[in-house]
Coordinates of C-alpha atoms in Angstrom, one line a residue:
M1 CA 44.9 -8.9 -1.7
T2 CA 41.5 -7.7 -0.4
A3 CA 41.3 -5.8 2.8
T4 CA 39.3 -8.5 4.5
A5 CA 41.7 -11.3 3.4
S6 CA 45.0 -9.6 4.1
G7 CA 45.3 -10.6 7.8
L8 CA 44.7 -14.2 7.1
A9 CA 46.9 -14.2 4.0
M10 CA 49.8 -12.8 6.0
S11 CA 49.3 -15.4 8.7
L12 CA 49.3 -18.3 6.2
V13 CA 52.6 -17.0 4.7
A14 CA 54.2 -16.5 8.1
S15 CA 53.2 -20.1 9.2
S16 CA 54.6 -21.5 5.9
L17 CA 51.3 -23.0 4.9
L18 CA 51.4 -21.1 1.7
S19 CA 54.2 -19.3 -0.2
D20 CA 54.1 -15.6 -0.6
E21 CA 53.9 -15.9 -4.4
D22 CA 51.0 -18.5 -4.2
T23 CA 49.1 -16.4 -1.6
R24 CA 49.3 -13.3 -3.9
R25 CA 48.0 -15.3 -6.9
Y26 CA 45.2 -17.0 -4.9
S27 CA 44.2 -13.7 -3.4
A28 CA 44.0 -12.1 -6.8
E29 CA 41.9 -15.0 -8.2
A30 CA 39.6 -15.0 -5.2
K31 CA 39.0 -11.2 -5.7
Q32 CA 38.3 -11.8 -9.4
Q33 CA 35.7 -14.4 -8.5
H34 CA 34.2 -12.2 -5.7
K35 CA 35.1 -14.8 -3.0
P36 CA 36.8 -14.5 0.3
L37 CA 40.3 -16.0 0.2
I38 CA 39.4 -18.8 2.6
T39 CA 36.4 -19.9 0.5
F40 CA 38.6 -19.9 -2.6
L41 CA 41.2 -22.1 -0.9
V42 CA 38.7 -24.6 0.3
D43 CA 36.6 -24.7 -2.9
N44 CA 39.8 -25.4 -4.9
K45 CA 41.0 -27.9 -2.4
I46 CA 44.2 -26.0 -1.8
L47 CA 43.8 -26.3 1.9
G48 CA 41.3 -28.4 3.9
S49 CA 38.5 -26.6 5.8
A50 CA 39.1 -28.6 9.0
A51 CA 42.9 -27.8 8.9
L52 CA 42.2 -24.1 8.3
A53 CA 39.7 -24.0 11.2
E54 CA 42.3 -25.6 13.5
F55 CA 45.0 -23.2 12.3
C56 CA 42.8 -20.1 12.9
E57 CA 41.8 -21.3 16.4
Q58 CA 45.4 -21.7 17.4
E59 CA 46.6 -18.6 15.6
Y60 CA 43.9 -16.1 16.8
G61 CA 42.6 -17.7 19.9
V62 CA 39.0 -17.5 18.7
P63 CA 36.7 -20.3 20.0
L64 CA 35.7 -22.9 17.4
L65 CA 32.0 -23.7 17.2
D66 CA 30.7 -26.9 15.5
L67 CA 27.8 -25.6 13.3
D68 CA 26.5 -29.1 12.8
A69 CA 25.6 -29.2 16.4
F70 CA 23.8 -25.9 16.3
D71 CA 20.1 -25.6 15.7
L72 CA 19.8 -23.1 12.8
S73 CA 16.1 -22.6 13.4
E74 CA 16.9 -20.8 16.6
I75 CA 18.7 -18.0 14.8
P76 CA 16.7 -14.8 15.3
Q77 CA 15.1 -14.0 12.0
K78 CA 15.6 -10.3 12.3
Y79 CA 19.4 -10.7 12.2
L80 CA 19.3 -12.8 9.0
N81 CA 20.2 -9.9 6.6
S82 CA 20.9 -11.5 3.3
K83 CA 22.9 -8.6 2.0
L84 CA 25.3 -8.6 5.0
I85 CA 25.6 -12.4 5.0
D86 CA 26.4 -12.6 1.3
K87 CA 28.8 -9.6 1.5
H88 CA 30.9 -10.9 4.4
H89 CA 30.3 -14.6 4.2
A90 CA 29.4 -14.6 7.9
L91 CA 26.4 -15.7 9.8
P92 CA 24.9 -14.0 13.0
I93 CA 23.7 -16.9 15.1
Y94 CA 22.7 -15.8 18.6
T95 CA 22.7 -12.9 21.0
Q96 CA 23.6 -12.7 24.7
G97 CA 22.8 -9.5 26.4
H98 CA 23.9 -6.7 24.1
T99 CA 26.3 -8.9 22.2
L100 CA 25.7 -10.5 18.8
Y101 CA 27.8 -13.5 18.0
V102 CA 28.8 -13.9 14.4
A103 CA 30.0 -17.2 12.9
M104 CA 32.8 -16.8 10.4
S105 CA 35.6 -18.9 8.9
D106 CA 38.0 -16.0 8.7
P107 CA 38.3 -14.4 12.2
T108 CA 40.4 -11.5 10.7
N109 CA 37.3 -10.2 8.9
V110 CA 36.8 -7.1 11.2
A111 CA 34.7 -5.3 8.6
A112 CA 32.0 -8.0 9.0
L113 CA 31.8 -7.5 12.8
E114 CA 31.6 -3.7 12.3
D115 CA 28.8 -3.9 9.7
F116 CA 26.7 -6.3 11.7
G117 CA 27.2 -4.3 14.8
F118 CA 26.3 -1.0 13.1
S119 CA 23.3 -2.5 11.4
F120 CA 21.7 -3.9 14.6
G121 CA 23.1 -1.5 17.2
L122 CA 24.9 -4.3 19.1
H123 CA 28.4 -5.2 20.2
T124 CA 29.7 -8.1 18.1
E125 CA 32.0 -11.1 18.8
A126 CA 33.4 -13.6 16.3
L127 CA 32.9 -17.3 16.6
L128 CA 35.2 -19.5 14.4
V129 CA 33.5 -22.1 12.3
D130 CA 34.6 -24.6 9.6
E131 CA 34.3 -23.1 6.1
L132 CA 32.4 -26.0 4.6
K133 CA 30.0 -26.1 7.5
L134 CA 29.5 -22.4 7.2
Q135 CA 28.7 -22.7 3.4
K136 CA 26.3 -25.5 4.2
A137 CA 24.5 -23.5 6.9
I138 CA 24.1 -20.4 4.7
V139 CA 22.8 -22.4 1.8
K140 CA 20.4 -24.2 4.1
L141 CA 19.0 -21.0 5.5
T142 CA 18.7 -19.3 2.1
E143 CA 17.1 -22.4 0.5
G144 CA 14.8 -22.8 3.5
V145 CA 13.4 -19.3 3.0
A146 CA 13.3 -19.8 -0.8
E147 CA 11.4 -23.1 -0.4
A148 CA 9.0 -21.7 2.1
L149 CA 8.2 -18.8 -0.1
G150 CA 8.1 -20.7 -3.4
V151 CA 11.0 -18.5 -4.6
D152 CA 12.0 -21.0 -7.2
S153 CA 9.0 -19.9 -9.2
L154 CA 10.0 -16.3 -9.0
H155 CA 12.4 -16.2 -11.9
D156 CA 10.3 -13.8 -13.9
N157 CA 11.7 -10.9 -15.9
D158 CA 8.8 -8.7 -14.7
I159 CA 9.8 -9.4 -11.1
D160 CA 13.4 -8.8 -11.6
G161 CA 12.7 -5.6 -13.4
L162 CA 10.8 -4.0 -10.5
E163 CA 12.7 -1.0 -9.1
V164 CA 12.0 1.4 -6.3
G165 CA 12.1 4.8 -7.9
D166 CA 12.6 8.3 -6.7
D167 CA 9.7 9.8 -4.8
D168 CA 8.8 13.4 -5.4
L169 CA 8.1 13.8 -1.7
H170 CA 11.7 13.1 -0.8
E171 CA 14.8 14.8 -1.8
D172 CA 17.1 11.9 -1.1
K173 CA 17.5 9.1 -3.6
A174 CA 15.7 5.8 -3.3
P175 CA 17.6 2.7 -2.2
S176 CA 19.4 1.3 -5.1
N177 CA 18.9 -2.3 -6.3
D178 CA 22.0 -4.2 -5.3
A179 CA 23.0 -7.8 -4.4
D180 CA 20.2 -7.9 -1.9
D181 CA 17.7 -7.9 -4.8
D182 CA 18.6 -11.6 -5.4
A183 CA 17.4 -12.5 -1.9
P184 CA 14.3 -14.6 -1.5
I185 CA 12.5 -12.0 0.7
V186 CA 13.1 -9.3 -1.9
K187 CA 11.9 -11.4 -4.8
Y188 CA 8.8 -12.5 -2.9
I189 CA 7.8 -9.0 -1.9
N190 CA 8.3 -7.9 -5.5
K191 CA 6.1 -10.8 -6.7
V192 CA 3.4 -9.9 -4.2
L193 CA 3.4 -6.2 -5.3
L194 CA 3.4 -7.1 -9.0
D195 CA 0.5 -9.6 -8.5
A196 CA -1.5 -6.9 -6.6
I197 CA -1.0 -4.5 -9.5
K198 CA -1.9 -7.1 -12.1
R199 CA -5.1 -8.2 -10.3
G200 CA -6.2 -4.6 -9.8
A201 CA -6.0 -4.6 -6.0
S202 CA -6.5 -1.3 -4.2
D203 CA -4.9 -2.3 -0.9
L204 CA -2.4 -4.9 0.4
H205 CA -2.4 -6.1 4.0
F206 CA 0.6 -7.8 5.6
E207 CA -0.7 -9.1 8.9
P208 CA 1.2 -11.0 11.7
Y209 CA -0.6 -13.2 14.2
E210 CA 0.7 -15.5 16.9
T211 CA 0.8 -18.7 14.8
K212 CA 0.0 -17.4 11.3
Y213 CA 1.1 -14.7 8.9
R214 CA -1.5 -13.5 6.4
I215 CA -1.3 -11.4 3.2
R216 CA -4.5 -10.1 1.8
F217 CA -5.5 -8.0 -1.3
R218 CA -8.6 -5.8 -1.5
I219 CA -10.0 -6.4 -4.9
D220 CA -13.2 -4.6 -6.0
G221 CA -13.7 -3.6 -2.3
I222 CA -13.5 -7.1 -0.9
L223 CA -10.5 -8.5 1.0
H224 CA -9.1 -11.9 -0.3
E225 CA -6.4 -13.9 1.4
I226 CA -3.8 -14.6 -1.2
A227 CA -0.9 -16.1 0.8
S228 CA 0.1 -17.4 4.3
P229 CA 3.9 -17.5 4.4
P230 CA 5.8 -18.7 7.5
V231 CA 5.1 -16.5 10.5
N232 CA 8.8 -16.2 11.4
L233 CA 9.4 -14.2 8.2
G234 CA 7.1 -11.4 9.3
S235 CA 9.8 -9.2 10.7
R236 CA 11.8 -9.6 7.5
F237 CA 8.8 -8.6 5.3
A238 CA 8.3 -5.6 7.5
A239 CA 12.0 -4.6 7.3
R240 CA 12.0 -4.9 3.5
L241 CA 8.8 -2.8 3.1
K242 CA 10.1 -0.2 5.4
V243 CA 13.3 0.1 3.5
M244 CA 11.4 0.5 0.2
S245 CA 9.2 3.3 1.8
R246 CA 12.1 5.0 3.6
L247 CA 10.8 4.4 7.1
D248 CA 12.8 3.9 10.3
I249 CA 13.5 0.1 10.5
A250 CA 14.5 0.4 14.2
E251 CA 11.2 2.0 15.2
R252 CA 8.7 -0.8 15.9
R253 CA 6.7 0.8 18.7
L254 CA 5.0 3.7 16.8
P255 CA 2.9 3.9 13.6
Q256 CA 4.8 5.3 10.6
D257 CA 3.7 6.6 7.2
G258 CA 5.7 6.3 4.0
R259 CA 5.4 6.1 0.3
I260 CA 6.8 3.8 -2.4
K261 CA 7.2 4.6 -6.1
L262 CA 7.5 1.3 -7.9
K263 CA 8.9 1.3 -11.4
V264 CA 7.2 -1.6 -13.1
S265 CA 8.6 -0.8 -16.5
A266 CA 10.6 1.8 -18.3
T267 CA 7.5 3.9 -18.9
K268 CA 5.2 3.0 -16.0
A269 CA 5.4 3.6 -12.3
M270 CA 3.0 3.0 -9.5
D271 CA 2.7 5.0 -6.3
M272 CA 1.9 3.2 -3.0
R273 CA 1.0 4.8 0.3
V274 CA 2.4 2.8 3.2
N275 CA 1.3 2.7 6.9
T276 CA 2.8 0.6 9.7
L277 CA 1.0 -0.3 12.9
P278 CA 2.5 -2.1 15.9
T279 CA 0.3 -5.1 16.9
M280 CA 0.7 -7.7 19.6
W281 CA 2.6 -10.0 17.2
G282 CA 4.5 -7.6 15.1
E283 CA 3.9 -4.8 12.7
K284 CA 0.9 -4.8 10.4
I285 CA 1.7 -3.0 7.2
V286 CA -1.0 -1.8 4.7
L287 CA -0.1 -0.5 1.3
R288 CA -2.6 1.5 -0.8
I289 CA -2.0 1.5 -4.5
L290 CA -2.6 5.0 -5.8
D291 CA -3.6 4.5 -9.4
S292 CA -3.3 7.8 -11.2
S293 CA -5.4 6.5 -14.1
A294 CA -8.4 6.4 -11.8
A295 CA -8.2 10.2 -11.5
R296 CA -8.4 10.5 -15.3
L297 CA -11.5 8.5 -15.7
N298 CA -14.0 9.8 -18.1
I299 CA -17.3 10.8 -16.5
E300 CA -19.0 8.2 -18.6
Q301 CA -17.1 5.4 -16.8
L302 CA -18.2 6.3 -13.3
G303 CA -21.7 4.8 -13.5
Y304 CA -23.9 8.0 -13.6
D305 CA -27.1 7.7 -15.6
S306 CA -27.9 10.5 -18.0
E307 CA -29.9 12.5 -15.5
Q308 CA -27.2 12.2 -12.7
K309 CA -24.4 13.1 -15.2
T310 CA -26.3 16.2 -16.3
T311 CA -26.9 17.2 -12.7
Y312 CA -23.2 16.9 -11.8
L313 CA -22.0 18.7 -14.9
N314 CA -24.5 21.5 -14.3
A315 CA -23.2 21.9 -10.7
L316 CA -19.6 22.0 -12.0
A317 CA -20.5 24.6 -14.5
K318 CA -21.7 27.1 -11.9
P319 CA -19.1 29.8 -11.1
Q320 CA -19.8 29.5 -7.4
G321 CA -21.4 27.3 -4.8
M322 CA -20.5 24.1 -2.9
I323 CA -20.6 20.5 -4.2
L324 CA -20.4 17.9 -1.4
V325 CA -19.6 14.2 -2.0
T326 CA -20.4 11.9 0.9
G327 CA -20.1 8.3 1.8
P328 CA -18.0 5.9 3.9
T329 CA -14.2 5.3 3.4
G330 CA -13.6 3.5 0.1
S331 CA -16.8 4.6 -1.6
G332 CA -15.1 6.4 -4.5
K333 CA -15.4 10.0 -3.3
T334 CA -11.9 10.9 -4.3
V335 CA -12.3 9.6 -7.8
S336 CA -15.6 11.5 -8.2
L337 CA -13.9 14.7 -7.0
Y338 CA -10.8 14.2 -9.2
T339 CA -13.0 13.5 -12.2
G340 CA -14.8 16.8 -11.6
L341 CA -11.5 18.7 -11.1
N342 CA -10.2 17.3 -14.4
I343 CA -13.3 18.6 -16.2
L344 CA -12.6 22.0 -14.6
N345 CA -8.8 21.9 -15.1
T346 CA -8.2 24.5 -17.9
S347 CA -5.7 27.2 -18.3
E348 CA -8.3 29.8 -17.5
R349 CA -9.0 28.6 -14.0
N350 CA -6.9 28.7 -10.8
I351 CA -7.6 25.5 -8.9
S352 CA -6.2 24.7 -5.5
T353 CA -6.7 21.6 -3.3
A354 CA -6.0 20.8 0.3
E355 CA -5.7 17.0 0.9
D356 CA -4.8 14.6 3.6
P357 CA -2.9 12.9 2.0
V358 CA -2.3 14.0 -1.6
E359 CA -3.0 10.6 -3.2
I360 CA -2.6 11.4 -6.9
N361 CA -0.7 14.2 -8.5
L362 CA -2.8 16.2 -10.9
P363 CA -0.8 18.4 -13.3
G364 CA -2.1 22.0 -13.5
I365 CA -3.7 21.9 -10.1
N366 CA -2.1 23.4 -7.0
Q367 CA -2.2 20.5 -4.4
V368 CA -1.4 21.0 -0.8
Q369 CA -0.6 18.2 1.7
V370 CA -2.1 19.3 5.1
N371 CA 0.2 18.9 8.1
P372 CA -1.6 19.6 11.4
K373 CA 1.6 19.1 13.4
A374 CA 3.2 22.0 11.5
G375 CA 0.0 24.1 11.8
L376 CA -1.1 23.5 8.2
S377 CA -4.7 22.4 8.7
F378 CA -7.5 22.3 6.2
A379 CA -8.7 25.6 7.6
S380 CA -5.4 27.4 7.4
A381 CA -4.8 26.1 3.8
L382 CA -8.3 27.3 2.8
R383 CA -7.6 30.7 4.2
A384 CA -4.4 30.9 2.2
F385 CA -6.2 29.8 -1.0
L386 CA -8.7 32.6 -0.7
R387 CA -5.8 35.1 -0.7
Q388 CA -4.5 33.6 -4.0
D389 CA -7.3 34.5 -6.3
P390 CA -8.8 31.0 -6.7
D391 CA -11.6 30.0 -9.1
V392 CA -12.1 26.4 -7.8
V393 CA -11.1 25.1 -4.3
M394 CA -11.2 21.5 -3.2
V395 CA -11.0 20.6 0.5
G396 CA -10.3 16.9 1.1
E397 CA -12.7 16.7 4.0
I398 CA -14.8 19.1 6.2
R399 CA -14.0 17.8 9.7
D400 CA -14.8 20.8 11.9
L401 CA -16.8 24.0 12.2
E402 CA -13.8 26.2 11.3
T403 CA -13.2 24.5 8.0
A404 CA -16.9 24.4 7.2
E405 CA -17.4 28.1 7.8
I406 CA -14.4 29.1 5.6
A407 CA -15.6 26.8 2.8
I408 CA -19.1 28.2 3.0
K409 CA -17.8 31.7 2.9
A410 CA -15.7 30.9 -0.1
A411 CA -18.8 29.3 -1.9
Q412 CA -20.8 32.5 -1.1
T413 CA -18.1 34.9 -2.5
G414 CA -17.7 33.7 -6.0
H415 CA -15.7 30.5 -5.7
L416 CA -16.7 26.9 -6.6
V417 CA -15.9 24.7 -3.6
L418 CA -15.7 20.8 -3.7
S419 CA -15.4 18.8 -0.5
T420 CA -16.4 15.5 1.2
L421 CA -18.1 14.5 4.4
H422 CA -18.6 11.1 6.0
T423 CA -22.3 10.6 6.2
N424 CA -24.6 7.8 5.0
S425 CA -27.0 9.8 2.8
A426 CA -27.3 13.1 1.0
A427 CA -29.9 14.5 3.4
E428 CA -27.9 13.6 6.5
T429 CA -25.0 15.8 5.2
L430 CA -27.2 18.9 5.6
T431 CA -28.1 18.0 9.2
R432 CA -24.4 17.1 9.9
L433 CA -23.4 20.7 8.9
M434 CA -26.1 22.1 11.1
N435 CA -25.0 19.9 14.0
M436 CA -21.4 21.2 13.5
G437 CA -22.8 24.7 14.2
V438 CA -23.1 26.1 10.7
P439 CA -26.1 28.5 10.5
A440 CA -29.0 27.1 8.4
F441 CA -29.2 30.2 6.2
N442 CA -25.5 29.8 5.3
I443 CA -26.1 26.1 4.3
A444 CA -29.2 27.0 2.2
S445 CA -27.4 29.8 0.4
S446 CA -24.1 28.0 -0.4
V447 CA -24.7 24.3 -1.0
T448 CA -25.8 23.5 -4.6
L449 CA -25.4 19.7 -4.8
I450 CA -24.9 16.8 -2.5
M451 CA -23.9 13.5 -3.9
A452 CA -24.0 10.4 -1.7
Q453 CA -22.3 7.4 -3.3
R454 CA -21.3 3.7 -2.9
L455 CA -19.2 1.4 -5.1
A456 CA -20.8 -1.9 -6.1
R457 CA -19.0 -4.7 -7.9
R458 CA -19.8 -5.2 -11.5
L459 CA -20.9 -8.6 -12.7
C460 CA -18.5 -10.3 -15.1
D461 CA -20.1 -10.2 -18.5
K462 CA -18.5 -13.5 -19.5
C463 CA -20.0 -15.7 -16.7
K464 CA -23.0 -14.0 -15.1
A465 CA -26.1 -16.1 -15.1
P466 CA -29.9 -15.3 -14.8
E467 CA -31.3 -15.4 -11.3
Q468 CA -34.9 -16.5 -10.8
I469 CA -36.7 -14.5 -8.1
P470 CA -40.4 -14.8 -7.4
A471 CA -42.5 -11.8 -8.3
H472 CA -43.7 -11.1 -4.8
E473 CA -40.1 -10.9 -3.6
L474 CA -39.3 -8.5 -6.4
L475 CA -42.2 -6.3 -5.4
A476 CA -41.0 -6.4 -1.8
L477 CA -37.5 -5.4 -2.9
G478 CA -38.8 -2.2 -4.5
Y479 CA -39.5 -3.1 -8.2
S480 CA -42.8 -2.1 -9.7
Q481 CA -45.4 -4.5 -11.2
Q482 CA -44.9 -2.8 -14.5
Q483 CA -41.2 -3.7 -14.5
I484 CA -42.0 -7.3 -13.6
D485 CA -44.6 -7.6 -16.3
A486 CA -42.1 -6.2 -18.8
G487 CA -39.9 -9.2 -18.2
L488 CA -37.5 -8.1 -15.5
Q489 CA -34.4 -10.3 -15.4
L490 CA -31.8 -10.1 -12.7
Y491 CA -28.4 -11.8 -12.8
K492 CA -26.1 -13.5 -10.3
P493 CA -22.3 -14.1 -10.2
V494 CA -20.8 -17.4 -11.2
G495 CA -17.1 -17.1 -11.5
C496 CA -14.6 -17.8 -14.3
P497 CA -10.8 -17.3 -15.0
E498 CA -11.5 -13.8 -16.2
C499 CA -12.9 -12.5 -12.9
S500 CA -12.9 -12.6 -9.1
G501 CA -15.9 -14.7 -7.8
G502 CA -18.1 -13.6 -10.6
Y503 CA -17.3 -9.9 -10.4
K504 CA -14.9 -7.7 -12.4
G505 CA -14.5 -4.0 -11.6
R506 CA -16.8 -1.7 -9.8
V507 CA -19.6 0.8 -10.6
G508 CA -20.8 3.8 -8.7
I509 CA -24.3 4.0 -7.2
Y510 CA -25.4 7.6 -6.6
E511 CA -27.9 9.7 -4.7
M512 CA -28.0 13.3 -5.8
L513 CA -29.8 16.0 -3.8
K514 CA -30.1 19.4 -5.6
M515 CA -30.7 22.4 -3.5
S516 CA -34.1 23.7 -4.4
E517 CA -36.1 26.6 -3.0
A518 CA -38.4 24.3 -1.2
I519 CA -35.5 22.3 0.4
A520 CA -33.7 25.6 1.3
N521 CA -36.9 26.8 3.1
L522 CA -37.1 23.4 4.9
I523 CA -33.5 23.8 6.1
M524 CA -34.2 27.3 7.3
E525 CA -37.2 26.0 9.3
G526 CA -34.9 23.4 11.0
G527 CA -36.1 20.3 9.1
N528 CA -34.4 17.0 10.0
S529 CA -32.8 14.6 7.6
L530 CA -35.9 12.4 7.2
Q531 CA -38.0 15.4 6.2
I532 CA -35.4 16.7 3.8
A533 CA -35.0 13.3 2.2
S534 CA -38.8 12.9 1.8
L535 CA -39.1 16.3 0.1
A536 CA -36.1 15.6 -2.1
Q537 CA -37.7 12.3 -3.3
K538 CA -40.9 14.2 -4.1
E539 CA -38.9 16.5 -6.2
G540 CA -37.4 13.6 -8.1
M541 CA -34.3 12.5 -6.2
R542 CA -33.7 8.7 -6.4
T543 CA -32.2 7.1 -3.3
L544 CA -29.1 5.0 -3.2
R545 CA -31.3 1.9 -3.0
Q546 CA -33.4 2.9 -6.0
T547 CA -30.3 3.6 -8.1
G548 CA -28.8 0.3 -7.1
L549 CA -31.9 -1.6 -8.0
E550 CA -31.8 0.0 -11.4
K551 CA -28.2 -1.1 -11.9
A552 CA -29.3 -4.6 -11.0
R553 CA -32.2 -4.4 -13.5
L554 CA -29.8 -3.4 -16.2
G555 CA -27.6 -6.5 -15.4
I556 CA -24.6 -4.3 -14.3
T557 CA -24.5 -5.7 -10.8
S558 CA -26.3 -8.3 -8.7
L559 CA -29.2 -7.9 -6.2
A560 CA -26.9 -9.4 -3.5
E561 CA -24.3 -6.7 -4.2
V562 CA -26.9 -3.9 -4.1
N563 CA -28.1 -5.2 -0.7
R564 CA -24.5 -5.3 0.6
V565 CA -23.7 -1.7 -0.3
T566 CA -27.0 0.0 0.4
S567 CA -28.2 -1.9 3.5
G568 CA -28.5 0.4 6.6

């Protein structure tokens, strides 16, 4: 007999409802079929469910509840743990104070009460229910969730094959896939994650509101709503995602950061960075897909023209100096830096990076995750790098004067330094450093290249269509009369099954400011960003706007997209 059925089995024998021999046989068969004894007896019509419920009420003194008269929609969603319900064939139905009442047809199932109590941190009490009514209620709840999520369509080998793998950042093992993997919530989350990967999304947003729940993907820099599941399932989505990323399920008042390694096949795994944020209506969870293939992009794929590529490669080839990449969040700065690091990554060089966070692992490069709470800041990591004989140093972001000063000192003493700032243009980066308190002569002597960038969506080659724009408007936009006379043709998005609204993928738009003697002198004289930008353009620098217009002229992107990413 199973441990959970032994109390009931002995009572049935003692009351002469079953013989000892029959009870042993039925218990063995029930165990073989992975069923509780009482479910086996009712399913095989050995004893009636109503008679068993009446017997248990008299035998154990547990109150009998009519589940047909109970509104299942009132069950708190956070207690509907599919794994526990299936494991114990019991259903938590309501709370009163610090007590969780659990409906069960076998009141001797103490293990169920202990498991539910431990999982939710509550005292538990049993409520006796008819076995057939309990089966009906469990099926109704499970099918209700499945129907609401369209789980019937989720029988896909790819979805079933998804596994949460071991994460290098954790020593403990990942949660194993068990019976809970058959639950509708788990299958639905797996489907959403797989869809996001297949559609090339960079971020997933799970957002609870008062009367709506929204799931959105960021594809090619633009958010798209892809699903609106029932709002009452929000807490269960949050719980599942937090389990996958090893976060504290009980902590709902503070933001948390975690990571998921999702094994999508035997040979491929995807890393996802997870952040939770308490909002008025529940926890918003954002997952960022960290695609390691993006870090291995060939420089030809990033969208540089021949002159810009040569400028970047020449700066990387210098043994010392500072290369700064600037732009807003999501403008592709990390990919540009990683591409440069991969070019530099040879056995002859010692390369160290300080990042927050380390998004993608790069073999052969010493990557450090900064941790300000533990005293490991960008500045302290940079100091340590300089004591370890570095050739190339990458600082994730220059946020303060201390970090800037150490980075500049490194660039002046024989090291190549790569870093980022959040400014809108290349010229503004120089004035930002001066505003931080970095002396002008240090900036002029250390910075070799500043690269401002944006990401514009690429037009889909299969459906883009010519766009007719009057000549006077093209002139106003910045095109020359010579280009117009040569038959300038711009294109617009259309949309087809192969793309997302007429766009597929993204391309970089760059503005590269090389440090020249004239610009260095202007910085020393205290020139502002407008003066620096004007001088740089006279020396041949093309602005973000000009580079974007050239991409539109070549049919790579649309004029509307250029306006979107370069306006302001």
